[in-house]
Every structure is written in structure tokens, then in C-alpha cells.
Amino acid sequence: MALTTPASSSRYPSPRGALALALAALSLWPGLALAQPPPAPMSGALSMPTDPSHASNAPDVFAAPKLPATSGPRAILGFSWVRAEVLGYRLDLGWQVPWVHGIALRGYLSTLYSHDSVSVSDLLPGGLANDLGPSGEMEIHELALLATAEIDAALVSNEHGRLGAGGALGIGPSFAWVKMPDMPFRPGEWMHERAVIGRLSGHLEYRFASGWVLRGQPFGLLFSGHDNTDTVYEMAAMGGYQW
């Protein structure tokens, strides 16, 4: 009995025919693959930018811009209180140089002018303060020129401004002009004194990004070195500009 009949052979192709159809399909596959369109890019939060320029312009949220300690001239003007009762005027002209990260060095000439008047009777012992002694007030004008070196460290620094703190040491000549009061049979005359003094101070300073500067000196000592009684306390409030 035959295993195949004419009807069965027409429904099932021969092995040679199936092999030919498979080879034909494989030959057409590269063309079909090239004809397929590329997949569409993903959209939404998971999509990545395809343009590299957009990725380079993306802001870095972790980078905190800071206002550096620049190098350049500065001028600061303000008021100075000596012994907390004598009002003086102060002008600091100098130059700032960055040292290390967040720290600046400054050198400047500090000019201090003050005016005071003292009653002569307050300077004399009680027994001599009478009608026979001198009376009136002694007028004092003083001018100090102090060559100063200063260091300043940043406490807070961002794109809006820079808050710094530091200390300074200065030394230079001080000139005093004293007008004695009128005495019996002797009119008052001017006297001139000169000495070398120093200043040790601490400060707080805020510099805006525009260059304007606000400065406070809560601590300061003016000393002469000749006598401890010549050491006086000084405070200052100043403002200016740094280029």
C-alpha cells in the first residue's frame, strides 16, 4: 500500500519546494528591514534631549556662584568715635590683592582727623581749680596718618555680595595742635605735638556685587607706646567703593 496518494502530494509540497521558498524569503528580508521607518523618539519625562546644545545650556543646580575677592583700588570714608565721645572723620585709601580662596590682603593709608575741647578746670586738681587758676577750654585738633596692613576672610559669598571679617594693624605719625585758653596777662597760644601711634582693629565688611562697600569696626585700639594711659578705644562706621 502506497504511503502517499496523488491527492496528498498536492496538499503537501515536496521537500525541494519548501527549501526553495525558504531561500526566497531570506533573500527578501534585508530589503524589508531597510524599508521600515525608524522608531519615533520617546516623549515625556523619560525622554533625553537629542540636541547636544540644549544639554550644554542646562543650568547646574549644584554650582553656587560666588563673588570672588577681586584685585583693585578701594576708597572708604566714614565716621570714627574715639573714646566713645570724640567724633572724628576717617578716610582709607588702598589696594586689595587676593591671597588664597576666600581670603584677601589689603594695604592702605588710613587718615584720621578729630577735634575735641577740654575744660582746663577738669584737668587740674580740685585745690587749684579756683579763680586764680586758668579757665576756659583747651582746643585740640589731631591728624593721624597710619600705614595699615589688613587681612579679610569671607564668611558668606554668593552672586549678590560678600560678607567678610578680619583684622588690621597700622602705624604712623600723629600730629596734634593744641590751643591753650587765655590766662591772666597771657593770651592763649597754639602748641604743636607729634608722636608715633598704632592701631589694632577688627572689622565686618559687606561688598555688593556692584562694588559698593559697607564697613563697621566694632573694635579698635589706638596706642602710642609711651604710656598705657594713651591707649584709647575707637569705633568706626564707613562706606565706599571698590573697583
Coordinates of C-alpha atoms in Angstrom, one line a residue, residues 111-226:
T111 CA 43.7 109.1 57.6
L112 CA 42.0 110.1 60.9
Y113 CA 41.1 113.6 61.9
S114 CA 39.4 114.5 65.2
H115 CA 38.5 117.7 67.1
D116 CA 37.9 118.0 70.8
S117 CA 37.7 120.6 73.5
V118 CA 38.5 120.0 77.2
S119 CA 37.9 122.3 80.1
V120 CA 41.2 123.3 81.8
S121 CA 39.5 123.2 85.2
D122 CA 38.7 119.5 84.6
L123 CA 42.4 118.7 84.2
L124 CA 43.6 120.5 87.4
P125 CA 43.3 119.2 90.9
G126 CA 40.4 120.4 93.0
G127 CA 42.6 122.7 95.0
L128 CA 43.9 124.6 92.0
A129 CA 40.6 125.0 90.2
N130 CA 39.8 128.4 91.5
D131 CA 39.5 132.0 90.3
L132 CA 43.3 132.4 90.3
G133 CA 43.9 129.4 88.1
P134 CA 43.4 129.2 84.3
S135 CA 39.9 129.0 83.0
G136 CA 38.3 128.3 79.7
E137 CA 38.6 125.4 77.3
M138 CA 41.6 123.8 75.6
E139 CA 41.0 123.2 71.9
I140 CA 42.6 120.1 70.4
H141 CA 42.9 119.2 66.7
E142 CA 44.6 115.9 65.8
L143 CA 45.6 114.3 62.5
A144 CA 46.9 110.7 62.2
L145 CA 48.4 109.0 59.1
L146 CA 48.6 105.2 59.6
A147 CA 50.1 102.8 57.1
T148 CA 47.9 99.8 57.5
A149 CA 48.1 96.1 56.6
E150 CA 44.8 94.1 56.7
I151 CA 43.6 90.5 56.2
D152 CA 40.0 89.7 55.4
A153 CA 38.3 86.3 55.2
A154 CA 34.9 85.6 53.5
L155 CA 32.1 84.4 55.8
V156 CA 29.3 84.3 53.2
S157 CA 29.8 84.8 49.5
N158 CA 27.3 84.5 46.7
E159 CA 26.3 86.2 43.5
H160 CA 24.7 89.1 45.4
G161 CA 27.6 90.0 47.7
R162 CA 30.4 89.0 50.0
L163 CA 30.4 89.3 53.8
G164 CA 33.9 89.3 55.3
A165 CA 35.6 89.7 58.7
G166 CA 39.2 90.4 59.5
G167 CA 41.8 92.4 61.4
A168 CA 44.3 95.2 60.7
L169 CA 47.4 96.7 62.2
G170 CA 48.6 100.2 61.4
I171 CA 51.3 102.5 62.5
G172 CA 52.3 106.1 61.6
P173 CA 52.7 109.7 62.8
S174 CA 50.1 111.6 64.7
F175 CA 50.1 115.4 64.8
A176 CA 48.2 117.4 67.4
W177 CA 47.6 121.2 67.5
V178 CA 46.5 122.4 70.9
K179 CA 45.3 125.9 71.7
M180 CA 45.7 126.9 75.3
P181 CA 43.0 129.1 76.9
D182 CA 43.6 132.7 77.8
M183 CA 45.3 133.2 81.1
P184 CA 45.8 136.4 83.2
F185 CA 48.2 138.7 81.4
R186 CA 48.8 135.9 78.8
P187 CA 46.7 135.3 75.8
G188 CA 46.2 131.7 74.6
E189 CA 48.5 130.4 72.0
W190 CA 48.9 127.3 69.8
M191 CA 51.1 124.4 70.7
H192 CA 52.2 121.6 68.5
E193 CA 52.8 118.0 69.5
R194 CA 53.9 115.0 67.4
A195 CA 54.1 111.2 68.3
V196 CA 54.1 107.8 66.6
I197 CA 50.9 105.8 67.3
G198 CA 49.5 102.5 66.2
R199 CA 46.1 101.0 65.7
L200 CA 44.9 97.4 66.2
S201 CA 41.3 96.8 64.9
G202 CA 38.8 94.2 63.8
H203 CA 36.0 94.8 61.3
L204 CA 33.0 93.4 59.5
E205 CA 32.5 94.3 55.8
Y206 CA 29.9 93.6 53.1
R207 CA 30.7 94.2 49.5
F208 CA 27.8 94.3 47.0
A209 CA 28.2 92.8 43.5
S210 CA 28.1 96.3 42.1
G211 CA 31.3 97.2 44.1
W212 CA 29.8 99.3 46.9
V213 CA 31.1 98.6 50.4
L214 CA 29.6 98.9 53.9
R215 CA 32.0 98.5 56.8
G216 CA 31.8 98.5 60.5
Q217 CA 34.7 98.5 63.1
P218 CA 33.3 97.4 66.5
F219 CA 36.8 97.0 67.9
G220 CA 39.8 99.3 67.7
L221 CA 42.7 100.4 70.0
L222 CA 44.8 103.4 69.4
F223 CA 48.1 103.3 71.3
S224 CA 51.3 105.3 71.4
G225 CA 53.7 103.1 73.3
H226 CA 54.9 105.8 75.6

